[in-house]
Coordinates of C-alpha atoms in Angstrom, one line a residue:
M1 CA -50.1 31.8 -255.3
P2 CA -53.3 33.7 -255.9
A3 CA -54.3 35.7 -252.8
S4 CA -57.3 33.7 -251.5
R5 CA -56.0 30.3 -252.4
D6 CA -52.4 31.1 -251.4
R7 CA -53.3 32.3 -247.9
R8 CA -55.4 29.2 -247.3
H9 CA -52.5 26.8 -248.4
S10 CA -49.9 28.9 -246.5
T11 CA -51.9 29.1 -243.3
S12 CA -52.6 25.3 -243.5
A13 CA -49.0 24.5 -243.8
S14 CA -48.0 26.7 -240.8
I15 CA -50.8 25.2 -238.7
T16 CA -49.7 21.7 -239.8
F17 CA -46.1 22.1 -238.7
R18 CA -46.8 24.0 -235.5
R19 CA -49.2 21.3 -234.3
N20 CA -46.7 18.4 -234.6
R21 CA -43.3 18.5 -233.0
R22 CA -42.1 16.0 -235.6
L23 CA -43.0 18.5 -238.4
S24 CA -41.6 21.8 -237.2
P25 CA -41.2 24.8 -239.6
N26 CA -37.5 24.1 -240.2
T27 CA -38.3 20.7 -241.7
L28 CA -39.7 22.4 -244.8
T29 CA -37.4 21.5 -247.8
K30 CA -39.4 23.4 -250.4
G31 CA -42.3 25.9 -249.8
W32 CA -45.6 25.8 -251.6
F33 CA -45.2 26.2 -255.4
R34 CA -47.0 25.4 -258.6
D35 CA -45.4 22.8 -260.8
N36 CA -45.7 22.6 -264.6
K37 CA -48.9 20.6 -264.3
H38 CA -50.5 23.3 -262.2
R39 CA -50.4 21.2 -259.0
W40 CA -49.6 22.8 -255.6
V41 CA -46.5 21.1 -254.1
L42 CA -44.8 21.3 -250.7
G43 CA -41.6 19.5 -249.7
F44 CA -40.8 18.5 -246.1
K45 CA -39.0 16.0 -243.9
A46 CA -40.7 13.6 -241.5
A47 CA -39.0 12.0 -238.5
L48 CA -39.7 8.7 -236.8
S49 CA -40.8 8.6 -233.2
V50 CA -39.6 4.9 -233.0
D51 CA -36.2 3.3 -233.8
P52 CA -35.3 3.2 -237.5
S53 CA -35.1 0.0 -239.5
P54 CA -32.9 -1.2 -242.4
F55 CA -35.7 0.1 -244.7
M56 CA -37.0 3.1 -242.9
P57 CA -34.4 5.8 -241.8
T58 CA -34.8 8.2 -238.8
E59 CA -35.7 11.0 -241.2
S60 CA -37.1 10.9 -244.7
S61 CA -38.1 13.5 -247.3
W62 CA -41.6 13.8 -248.8
Y63 CA -43.8 15.9 -251.1
V64 CA -47.4 16.9 -250.6
V65 CA -49.0 17.2 -254.0
I66 CA -52.5 18.8 -254.5
E67 CA -54.4 18.4 -257.7
D68 CA -57.5 20.4 -258.6
V69 CA -59.7 17.4 -259.4
P70 CA -63.5 17.6 -259.1
P71 CA -65.4 17.2 -256.9
R72 CA -62.7 18.3 -254.5
P73 CA -58.8 18.6 -254.6
K74 CA -56.9 15.4 -254.5
I75 CA -54.1 15.2 -251.9
T76 CA -51.2 12.7 -252.4
I77 CA -48.0 12.4 -250.4
F78 CA -45.0 11.0 -252.3
P79 CA -41.5 10.0 -251.2
A80 CA -38.9 12.5 -252.4
A81 CA -36.5 11.4 -255.2
D82 CA -33.7 12.9 -253.1
G83 CA -33.7 11.7 -249.5
G84 CA -37.0 9.7 -249.7
I85 CA -37.5 6.0 -249.0
T86 CA -36.6 3.8 -251.9
C87 CA -38.2 0.5 -251.0
T88 CA -41.8 -0.5 -251.1
F89 CA -43.8 -1.4 -248.0
P90 CA -47.3 -3.0 -247.5
H91 CA -50.0 -0.5 -248.1
Q92 CA -47.9 1.5 -250.6
A93 CA -47.9 1.9 -254.4
A94 CA -44.9 0.4 -256.2
N95 CA -42.1 2.8 -255.2
L96 CA -40.5 3.2 -258.6
C97 CA -38.6 6.1 -259.9
G98 CA -40.7 8.8 -261.5
P99 CA -39.8 10.7 -264.7
T100 CA -36.3 11.9 -264.9
D101 CA -37.2 15.4 -263.9
S102 CA -39.6 14.4 -261.1
L103 CA -39.0 15.6 -257.6
W104 CA -40.6 12.5 -256.1
R105 CA -40.9 8.7 -256.5
M106 CA -44.1 6.9 -257.4
G107 CA -44.6 5.0 -254.1
Y108 CA -47.3 7.0 -252.3
P109 CA -48.4 5.3 -249.1
C110 CA -52.0 4.3 -248.6
I111 CA -52.9 6.5 -245.7
E112 CA -56.7 6.6 -246.2
R113 CA -58.9 4.4 -244.1
P114 CA -60.5 1.4 -245.9
E115 CA -63.9 3.1 -245.5
A116 CA -62.7 5.7 -248.0
A117 CA -63.7 3.3 -250.8
F118 CA -67.4 4.2 -249.9
K119 CA -66.6 7.9 -250.4
R120 CA -68.2 9.1 -247.2
D121 CA -66.1 11.5 -245.1
A122 CA -68.3 11.0 -242.1
V123 CA -67.3 7.3 -242.1
T124 CA -63.6 7.8 -242.8
G125 CA -63.1 10.6 -240.3
E126 CA -61.3 12.8 -242.9
P127 CA -62.2 16.5 -242.6
A128 CA -64.0 18.3 -245.4
E129 CA -61.9 21.6 -245.4
L130 CA -58.7 21.5 -247.5
G131 CA -56.4 22.8 -244.8
E132 CA -57.7 20.3 -242.2
R133 CA -57.5 17.5 -244.8
I134 CA -53.7 18.3 -245.2
I135 CA -53.2 18.2 -241.5
W136 CA -55.2 14.9 -241.2
R137 CA -53.2 13.2 -244.0
L138 CA -49.8 14.3 -242.6
G139 CA -50.8 12.8 -239.3
R140 CA -51.7 9.6 -241.0
L141 CA -48.3 9.6 -242.8
L142 CA -46.4 9.9 -239.5
S143 CA -48.3 6.9 -238.1
W144 CA -47.6 5.1 -241.4
I145 CA -43.8 5.6 -241.3
D146 CA -43.7 4.5 -237.6
A147 CA -45.7 1.3 -238.4
A148 CA -43.4 0.7 -241.4
A149 CA -40.3 1.0 -239.2
C150 CA -41.8 -1.4 -236.6
G151 CA -43.0 -3.9 -239.2
R152 CA -46.6 -3.3 -238.1
L153 CA -48.3 -2.1 -241.3
V154 CA -49.9 -5.6 -241.5
E155 CA -50.8 -7.5 -238.4
I156 CA -52.4 -10.9 -237.7
G157 CA -56.0 -11.1 -238.8
D158 CA -55.6 -8.3 -241.4
P159 CA -56.7 -9.1 -245.0
V160 CA -53.7 -10.2 -247.1
E161 CA -52.9 -7.8 -249.9
L162 CA -50.7 -8.4 -252.8
P163 CA -47.9 -6.0 -253.6
T164 CA -48.4 -3.7 -256.6
F165 CA -47.5 -5.7 -259.7
D166 CA -47.2 -2.9 -262.3
A167 CA -49.5 -4.4 -264.9
A168 CA -48.1 -2.7 -268.0
S169 CA -49.8 -5.0 -270.5
G170 CA -53.4 -3.8 -269.6
T171 CA -54.7 -7.4 -270.2
T172 CA -56.4 -9.2 -267.4
L173 CA -55.9 -13.0 -267.2
G174 CA -58.7 -14.9 -265.3
F175 CA -58.1 -18.3 -263.7
N176 CA -60.4 -20.6 -261.7
E177 CA -59.0 -21.8 -258.3
T178 CA -61.3 -23.2 -255.7
L179 CA -60.7 -24.5 -252.1
S180 CA -60.7 -28.0 -253.4
D181 CA -57.9 -27.3 -255.9
L182 CA -55.3 -26.6 -253.3
P183 CA -54.3 -30.2 -252.4
G184 CA -53.7 -31.1 -256.0
W185 CA -51.4 -28.0 -256.6
S186 CA -49.6 -28.5 -253.3
S187 CA -48.1 -31.7 -254.7
Q188 CA -46.7 -29.7 -257.6
V189 CA -44.7 -27.1 -255.7
G190 CA -41.3 -26.7 -257.4
N191 CA -42.6 -28.2 -260.7
W192 CA -43.5 -26.5 -263.9
G193 CA -45.5 -27.3 -267.0
Y194 CA -47.4 -25.6 -269.9
A195 CA -50.8 -23.8 -270.1
V196 CA -53.3 -22.8 -272.7
T197 CA -55.0 -19.4 -272.4
G198 CA -57.6 -17.9 -274.7
A199 CA -59.2 -14.5 -275.3
I200 CA -62.7 -13.9 -274.0
S201 CA -65.1 -13.4 -276.9
C202 CA -66.2 -9.8 -277.4
A203 CA -64.4 -8.7 -274.2
Y204 CA -61.6 -6.1 -274.5
K205 CA -58.2 -7.2 -273.2
Y206 CA -59.5 -10.2 -271.2
R207 CA -58.1 -13.7 -271.4
Q208 CA -58.7 -16.9 -269.3
V209 CA -56.7 -19.9 -268.5
I210 CA -58.2 -22.9 -270.4
R211 CA -56.0 -25.7 -269.1
Y212 CA -52.8 -26.7 -267.4
L213 CA -50.5 -29.4 -268.8
T214 CA -47.5 -31.3 -267.4
T215 CA -44.2 -31.0 -269.2
D216 CA -45.0 -34.1 -271.2
G217 CA -48.3 -32.7 -272.5
H218 CA -50.9 -34.4 -270.3
V219 CA -53.8 -32.3 -269.0
F220 CA -53.2 -31.7 -265.3
K221 CA -56.2 -29.4 -264.7
Q222 CA -59.0 -28.0 -266.8
D223 CA -59.6 -24.4 -265.7
A224 CA -62.3 -22.9 -268.0
L225 CA -65.7 -24.0 -266.8
R226 CA -67.0 -24.0 -270.4
Q227 CA -65.2 -26.6 -272.4
E228 CA -63.7 -24.2 -274.9
G229 CA -60.4 -23.7 -276.5
A230 CA -59.9 -27.3 -277.6
D231 CA -57.8 -26.2 -280.6
L232 CA -55.9 -23.3 -279.0
P233 CA -52.1 -23.8 -278.9
V234 CA -50.0 -23.9 -275.8
D235 CA -49.0 -20.3 -275.1
A236 CA -47.8 -20.2 -271.5
V237 CA -45.5 -21.8 -268.9
W238 CA -46.7 -22.4 -265.3
V239 CA -44.5 -22.7 -262.2
M240 CA -45.8 -23.6 -258.8
L241 CA -44.1 -21.8 -256.0
P242 CA -44.1 -22.4 -252.2
R243 CA -44.8 -18.7 -251.6
M244 CA -45.4 -15.4 -253.2
P245 CA -42.2 -13.9 -254.9
I246 CA -41.4 -10.7 -252.9
V247 CA -38.4 -8.3 -252.8
A248 CA -38.2 -7.2 -249.2
P249 CA -40.0 -5.6 -247.6
W250 CA -43.0 -5.8 -250.0
Q251 CA -41.9 -5.1 -253.6
A252 CA -43.0 -7.1 -256.6
P253 CA -40.0 -8.1 -258.7
M254 CA -39.7 -5.5 -261.5
V255 CA -36.8 -7.1 -263.5
W256 CA -36.1 -10.7 -264.5
H257 CA -33.0 -10.8 -262.3
E258 CA -35.1 -9.9 -259.2
L259 CA -37.6 -12.6 -260.0
S260 CA -35.0 -15.2 -260.6
M261 CA -33.4 -14.4 -257.2
C262 CA -36.7 -14.7 -255.4
L263 CA -37.3 -18.2 -257.0
E264 CA -33.7 -19.2 -256.4
S265 CA -34.2 -18.7 -252.6
D266 CA -36.8 -21.5 -252.9
S267 CA -34.4 -23.7 -254.9
I268 CA -36.3 -23.1 -258.2
S269 CA -34.2 -22.1 -261.2
L270 CA -36.0 -19.9 -263.6
E271 CA -33.1 -20.1 -266.0
D272 CA -33.4 -23.9 -266.2
I273 CA -37.2 -23.7 -266.7
F274 CA -36.8 -21.2 -269.5
R275 CA -34.1 -23.3 -271.1
Q276 CA -36.1 -26.5 -271.0
A277 CA -39.4 -24.9 -272.0
G278 CA -37.9 -23.2 -275.0
F279 CA -36.1 -26.4 -276.1
R280 CA -39.2 -28.6 -275.8
S281 CA -41.4 -26.1 -277.7
R282 CA -38.9 -26.0 -280.6
T283 CA -38.4 -29.8 -280.6
L284 CA -42.2 -30.2 -280.9
K285 CA -42.2 -27.6 -283.6
R286 CA -44.8 -25.4 -281.9
S287 CA -44.7 -21.7 -281.0
S288 CA -42.7 -20.7 -278.0
P289 CA -44.8 -19.8 -274.9
S290 CA -45.2 -16.1 -274.6
R291 CA -46.6 -16.0 -271.0
L292 CA -45.4 -17.1 -267.6
L293 CA -47.9 -18.1 -264.8
L294 CA -46.6 -18.2 -261.2
G295 CA -48.8 -19.9 -258.7
F296 CA -48.5 -20.0 -254.9
P297 CA -50.7 -20.8 -251.9
F298 CA -52.7 -17.9 -250.7
A299 CA -54.5 -17.1 -247.4
Q300 CA -57.3 -14.5 -247.1
K301 CA -56.0 -13.2 -243.8
V302 CA -52.5 -12.8 -242.2
G303 CA -51.7 -15.7 -239.9
Q304 CA -54.2 -18.1 -241.5
K305 CA -53.4 -21.2 -243.4
P306 CA -53.5 -21.0 -247.2
E307 CA -56.8 -22.0 -248.6
R308 CA -56.4 -21.7 -252.4
I309 CA -53.9 -21.0 -255.1
H310 CA -53.4 -17.6 -256.6
W311 CA -51.7 -16.9 -259.9
I312 CA -49.7 -13.9 -261.1
A313 CA -48.7 -13.7 -264.7
V314 CA -46.1 -12.1 -267.1
E315 CA -46.6 -11.3 -270.8
N316 CA -44.0 -11.3 -273.6
I317 CA -41.5 -13.5 -271.8
G318 CA -39.3 -13.6 -274.9
L319 CA -38.3 -17.2 -275.3
S320 CA -36.7 -18.1 -278.7
D321 CA -38.6 -19.8 -281.4
A322 CA -37.1 -22.1 -284.0
T323 CA -36.1 -19.2 -286.3
A324 CA -34.5 -16.9 -283.7
K325 CA -31.2 -15.3 -284.8
R326 CA -28.7 -12.9 -283.2
N327 CA -25.9 -11.1 -284.8
G328 CA -22.6 -12.7 -284.1
F329 CA -24.1 -16.1 -283.1
R330 CA -24.9 -19.2 -285.1
P331 CA -28.7 -19.9 -285.3
V332 CA -28.3 -23.3 -283.6
E333 CA -30.3 -24.9 -280.8
N334 CA -27.5 -24.6 -278.2
N335 CA -27.3 -20.8 -278.6
R336 CA -31.1 -20.5 -278.4
A337 CA -31.1 -22.4 -275.1
I338 CA -28.4 -20.0 -273.8
W339 CA -30.5 -17.0 -274.9
D340 CA -33.5 -18.4 -273.1
A341 CA -31.6 -18.9 -269.9
A342 CA -30.0 -15.5 -270.1
R343 CA -33.5 -13.9 -270.3
A344 CA -34.3 -15.1 -266.8
A345 CA -31.1 -13.5 -265.4
S346 CA -31.4 -10.3 -267.3
R347 CA -32.0 -6.8 -266.0
D348 CA -34.8 -6.3 -268.5
G349 CA -38.2 -5.1 -267.1
I350 CA -41.0 -7.6 -266.4
R351 CA -44.3 -7.0 -268.2
W352 CA -46.8 -8.0 -265.5
M353 CA -50.4 -8.8 -266.4
K354 CA -53.4 -8.2 -264.2
T355 CA -54.8 -11.5 -262.9
A356 CA -58.1 -12.4 -261.2
N357 CA -59.6 -15.5 -259.7
W358 CA -62.8 -16.3 -261.5
A359 CA -64.0 -19.1 -259.2
S360 CA -67.7 -18.7 -258.6
D361 CA -67.4 -17.6 -255.0
Q362 CA -64.7 -15.1 -255.9
L363 CA -66.6 -13.6 -258.9
R364 CA -69.5 -12.5 -256.6
T365 CA -67.8 -11.2 -253.5
R366 CA -69.8 -8.0 -254.1
G367 CA -73.0 -9.9 -253.5
E368 CA -73.7 -13.6 -253.8
A369 CA -76.5 -16.0 -252.8
E370 CA -76.1 -18.8 -250.4
D371 CA -74.3 -22.1 -251.4
A372 CA -77.7 -23.9 -251.4
V373 CA -79.0 -21.4 -254.0
R374 CA -75.9 -21.2 -256.1
S375 CA -75.6 -25.0 -256.5
R376 CA -79.1 -25.5 -257.9
R377 CA -79.8 -26.3 -261.5
V378 CA -82.6 -23.9 -262.6
L379 CA -85.1 -24.2 -265.4
V380 CA -86.9 -21.0 -266.4
I381 CA -90.1 -21.7 -268.3
G382 CA -90.9 -18.5 -270.3
A383 CA -88.2 -16.1 -271.4
G384 CA -90.3 -13.0 -271.5
A385 CA -89.6 -9.8 -269.6
I386 CA -90.1 -11.2 -266.1
G387 CA -88.4 -14.5 -266.9
S388 CA -85.3 -12.9 -268.3
A389 CA -85.1 -10.5 -265.4
V390 CA -85.4 -13.2 -262.7
A391 CA -82.9 -15.4 -264.5
E392 CA -80.3 -12.7 -264.8
N393 CA -80.6 -11.7 -261.2
L394 CA -80.1 -15.3 -260.2
A395 CA -77.1 -15.6 -262.5
R396 CA -75.4 -12.5 -261.1
M397 CA -76.0 -13.9 -257.6
G398 CA -74.2 -17.1 -258.4
V399 CA -76.6 -19.6 -260.0
H400 CA -74.6 -21.0 -262.9
D401 CA -76.5 -23.9 -264.4
F402 CA -79.6 -22.8 -266.3
G403 CA -82.2 -24.1 -268.8
I404 CA -84.4 -21.6 -270.7
I405 CA -87.5 -22.8 -272.5
D406 CA -89.6 -20.6 -274.7
G407 CA -91.1 -20.9 -278.2
D408 CA -91.2 -17.2 -279.2
L409 CA -89.0 -14.9 -281.2
L410 CA -87.9 -11.6 -279.8
D411 CA -89.9 -8.7 -281.4
I412 CA -88.7 -5.2 -281.4
G413 CA -91.7 -4.2 -279.4
N414 CA -90.5 -6.4 -276.6
L415 CA -87.5 -4.2 -276.0
S416 CA -89.5 -1.6 -274.0
R417 CA -89.2 -3.9 -270.9
H418 CA -87.0 -6.9 -271.8
T419 CA -83.4 -7.5 -270.7
L420 CA -82.4 -8.2 -274.4
G421 CA -81.5 -5.6 -277.0
M422 CA -81.6 -4.8 -280.7
P423 CA -79.0 -7.4 -281.8
D424 CA -81.4 -10.1 -280.4
C425 CA -84.5 -9.1 -282.4
G426 CA -85.7 -11.9 -284.7
H427 CA -83.8 -14.5 -282.6
A428 CA -85.4 -17.2 -280.4
K429 CA -86.0 -15.7 -277.0
A430 CA -84.7 -18.9 -275.3
E431 CA -81.4 -18.8 -277.2
A432 CA -80.9 -15.0 -276.8
V433 CA -81.6 -15.1 -273.0
A434 CA -79.3 -18.2 -272.6
A435 CA -76.5 -16.3 -274.5
R436 CA -77.1 -13.2 -272.3
L437 CA -76.8 -15.3 -269.1
K438 CA -73.5 -16.8 -270.3
N439 CA -72.2 -13.3 -270.9
C440 CA -73.0 -12.4 -267.3
A441 CA -70.0 -14.3 -266.0
P442 CA -67.5 -16.9 -267.3
D443 CA -68.7 -19.7 -265.0
I444 CA -72.3 -19.7 -266.3
A445 CA -73.7 -22.5 -268.5
A446 CA -77.2 -22.0 -270.0
V447 CA -79.0 -24.3 -272.4
A448 CA -81.8 -23.0 -274.7
Y449 CA -84.9 -25.1 -275.5
K450 CA -86.8 -23.6 -278.4
G451 CA -90.4 -24.6 -278.0
T452 CA -93.4 -24.5 -275.6
F453 CA -93.8 -26.5 -272.4
P454 CA -94.4 -29.4 -272.2
P455 CA -91.9 -30.5 -274.9
T456 CA -93.0 -33.1 -277.5
D457 CA -89.5 -34.5 -277.9
A458 CA -88.8 -37.3 -275.4
R459 CA -85.1 -36.5 -275.3
I460 CA -85.7 -32.9 -274.3
A461 CA -88.3 -34.0 -271.7
E462 CA -85.6 -36.2 -270.2
E463 CA -83.2 -33.3 -270.1
L464 CA -85.7 -31.1 -268.3
R465 CA -85.9 -33.6 -265.5
R466 CA -82.3 -33.0 -264.5
Y467 CA -83.1 -29.5 -263.2
D468 CA -83.7 -29.0 -259.4
V469 CA -85.7 -25.8 -259.5
L470 CA -88.5 -25.1 -262.1
I471 CA -89.6 -21.5 -262.4
D472 CA -92.7 -20.7 -264.4
C473 CA -92.7 -17.1 -265.7
T474 CA -95.3 -17.5 -268.4
G475 CA -98.4 -16.2 -266.6
S476 CA -100.3 -19.0 -268.4
D477 CA -102.9 -21.2 -266.6
A478 CA -102.4 -23.8 -269.3
V479 CA -98.7 -24.1 -268.5
L480 CA -99.4 -24.6 -264.8
R481 CA -101.7 -27.5 -265.7
S482 CA -99.1 -28.9 -268.0
M483 CA -96.5 -28.7 -265.2
A484 CA -98.9 -30.7 -263.0
E485 CA -99.4 -33.4 -265.7
F486 CA -95.7 -33.7 -266.5
D487 CA -93.9 -36.7 -265.0
W488 CA -90.9 -35.1 -263.2
R489 CA -89.9 -38.5 -261.7
T490 CA -88.3 -36.9 -258.5
E491 CA -89.1 -34.1 -256.1
K492 CA -88.5 -30.7 -257.4
L493 CA -88.9 -27.1 -256.2
F494 CA -91.7 -25.5 -258.2
V495 CA -92.0 -21.7 -258.3
S496 CA -94.7 -19.8 -260.3
L497 CA -94.3 -16.0 -260.8
S498 CA -96.8 -13.9 -262.6
I499 CA -97.7 -10.2 -262.9
G500 CA -101.3 -9.0 -262.3
W501 CA -103.1 -6.5 -264.5
G502 CA -101.2 -3.2 -265.0
A503 CA -98.2 -4.6 -263.1
Q504 CA -100.0 -3.6 -259.9
E505 CA -99.8 -7.1 -258.4
F506 CA -97.2 -9.8 -258.4
F507 CA -98.2 -13.4 -257.6
C508 CA -95.6 -15.9 -256.2
F509 CA -96.3 -19.5 -255.4
S510 CA -93.8 -22.3 -254.4
L511 CA -93.4 -25.7 -252.9
S512 CA -91.1 -28.7 -253.0
E513 CA -92.9 -31.9 -254.1
A514 CA -92.8 -34.6 -256.9
G515 CA -95.6 -32.9 -258.8
F516 CA -97.0 -29.4 -259.2
P517 CA -100.4 -28.7 -257.6
A518 CA -101.9 -26.5 -260.3
L519 CA -105.4 -26.5 -258.8
D520 CA -104.1 -25.1 -255.5
A521 CA -102.0 -22.5 -257.2
L522 CA -104.8 -21.4 -259.5
D523 CA -107.2 -21.2 -256.6
R524 CA -104.9 -19.1 -254.5
F525 CA -104.2 -16.7 -257.4
G526 CA -107.9 -16.4 -258.3
R527 CA -109.0 -15.7 -254.7
N528 CA -106.4 -12.9 -254.3
L529 CA -106.9 -11.2 -257.7
T530 CA -107.7 -7.6 -257.0
F531 CA -107.1 -5.8 -260.3
K532 CA -108.9 -7.4 -263.3
P533 CA -108.2 -6.6 -266.9
Q534 CA -109.6 -3.3 -268.1
M535 CA -109.6 -3.5 -271.9
E536 CA -110.1 0.2 -272.3
E537 CA -106.7 0.6 -270.6
A538 CA -105.0 -1.9 -272.8
N539 CA -102.4 -0.5 -275.2
R540 CA -102.6 -1.1 -278.9
E541 CA -99.6 -2.4 -280.8
G542 CA -99.5 -1.9 -284.6
I543 CA -102.5 -1.3 -286.9
G544 CA -105.0 -3.6 -288.5
C545 CA -106.6 -6.3 -286.3
W546 CA -106.6 -4.8 -282.8
H547 CA -104.0 -6.6 -280.7
P548 CA -104.1 -5.5 -277.0
V549 CA -100.8 -5.6 -275.1
F550 CA -100.3 -6.0 -271.4
P551 CA -99.6 -2.6 -269.8
A552 CA -96.4 -2.6 -267.8
S553 CA -93.3 -0.4 -268.0
A554 CA -89.6 -1.3 -267.6
D555 CA -89.5 -0.1 -264.0
D556 CA -92.4 -2.4 -263.2
I557 CA -90.6 -5.4 -264.6
Q558 CA -87.4 -4.5 -262.8
L559 CA -89.2 -4.1 -259.5
W560 CA -91.1 -7.4 -259.8
G561 CA -88.0 -9.1 -261.2
A562 CA -86.0 -8.1 -258.1
I563 CA -88.8 -9.3 -255.8
G564 CA -89.2 -12.4 -257.8
S565 CA -85.5 -13.4 -257.6
K566 CA -85.6 -12.8 -253.8
Y567 CA -88.7 -14.9 -253.6
V568 CA -87.0 -17.7 -255.5
R569 CA -83.9 -17.5 -253.3
N570 CA -86.0 -17.7 -250.1
A571 CA -88.1 -20.6 -251.6
I572 CA -84.9 -22.6 -252.3
L573 CA -83.8 -22.2 -248.7
S574 CA -87.2 -22.8 -247.0
K575 CA -88.8 -25.4 -249.4
E576 CA -92.1 -24.6 -247.7
R577 CA -95.4 -24.4 -249.6
Q578 CA -96.2 -20.7 -249.7
C579 CA -98.0 -18.0 -251.6
K580 CA -97.2 -14.3 -251.5
I581 CA -99.1 -11.5 -253.2
Y582 CA -97.2 -8.3 -253.6
R583 CA -99.2 -5.1 -254.3
L584 CA -97.8 -1.8 -255.6
M585 CA -99.4 1.2 -253.8
D586 CA -100.0 4.7 -255.1
D587 CA -97.0 6.0 -253.0
A588 CA -94.6 3.5 -254.7
T589 CA -94.4 1.3 -251.6
V590 CA -95.1 -2.4 -251.8
T591 CA -97.3 -4.4 -249.4
V592 CA -97.4 -8.2 -249.2
I593 CA -100.0 -10.6 -248.0
D594 CA -100.0 -14.4 -247.6
G595 CA -102.4 -16.0 -250.2

């Protein structure tokens, strides 16, 4: 090892083993060395301080591996290929064999604290200096193997984690399972059927479940929130299990035989399911299903009752089609049924897919609005810069039923501060914004209305009445008056958002009534207007007849768009008549007054 770096690693190792009586110097199995990938490696043995278990011996061999990865070295501890643990526990990567020449297996334990996801050492407690980090992680490993031996890696109240399903396909399959879906699926435990999945348009390696069918072809559940895929063929088999299939203590089945044994313990024969699924597909003269979906009840925390269904999936399950042949066998139906059943009992590897629940509340666990907000049907009047920004924020917070009304086309000059892009130029703003909202998440529905408000078409006028929340983003007094004259029939939540001159002020007005009080809103806006148009400050767009444009930059729109969406969120929850005027100060702070 180079002098400076070598001494640091060597000293760290000595300190580590002297400080812990379970890691004394004579437990070293291989001193520090560089491997062929220029990683520093140290082999050692770790001893339990508790009684061993069938899966965790009194002593096990491990390797510390240090990779020079910016911004700081990466430290990982792997079970040794010779003398290391061979099973997989909770909080551990799938403990598979590494390459044939590897000294260690792939099942590194998760010894970091959960706070490590936020990348703050001060939060996680991990030291900053490399030698101290090695000591800290070795101490965490010793705690981990003790907890594994005692069966205490996961305790009551901890979040439930799935084992590592080695998703070799790289394709993610989305499904939609809500709390209300659990009872219906509970009656199907032990049963199987067919499913239709479809690729997500323009997305790379993403599919979604469209619908589930019974074995006789009747639709049992429509999964895709957008009614798409009517012509897509059946391409999957689903099986509902009473519990997650696990190879003890916490290993995902990696070959078909292991999976079949897991299901057999719950009196479910995967061989019979494959035999019947293949036979029925060939009888109906359709393509054999290529995917397997396995569902089971799932609880968010250990010890809690299941609250929804989770699905795991396999790709390329290998059922025989009507033309399947094998050397030495007659290409007849009886043999194809035997081949399908044999697949389920084989030692062939399983090609797991990534899966994810795309139910609305699960899509936005990183930040969602309240149920009362997400459940509202929102009409945005005006698909300009501020309207598109507010609508998109609401969509990403969980609102999933939108109407967008605007009569303009998107001009390339709009791109300086609009959420839309080059491919949308020349298209109707309403249609382009609606399409963008639908691309924000798979559960969003957005209808475009090309035209100004109020609509002249009685059918469209009736459609607009179905929305609960009406957000005016036009900045037009005439539109406010039209909102007051329009017959909404029932009580609505009205919100008006507009930007003052130079984007220095932002006006917000809202109330819940059967009609919009335009005179009150206009009076409040007029009394609180501080910055009036200064035409000498207006920008010019194009040549010829001078056409002034409103001065505001993209960061202005993003600022007021964020404040506007927060205002809408609060207005939905409070329903009170209120008027807020936000002002941007010279030091980039924002003040607010009641108007």
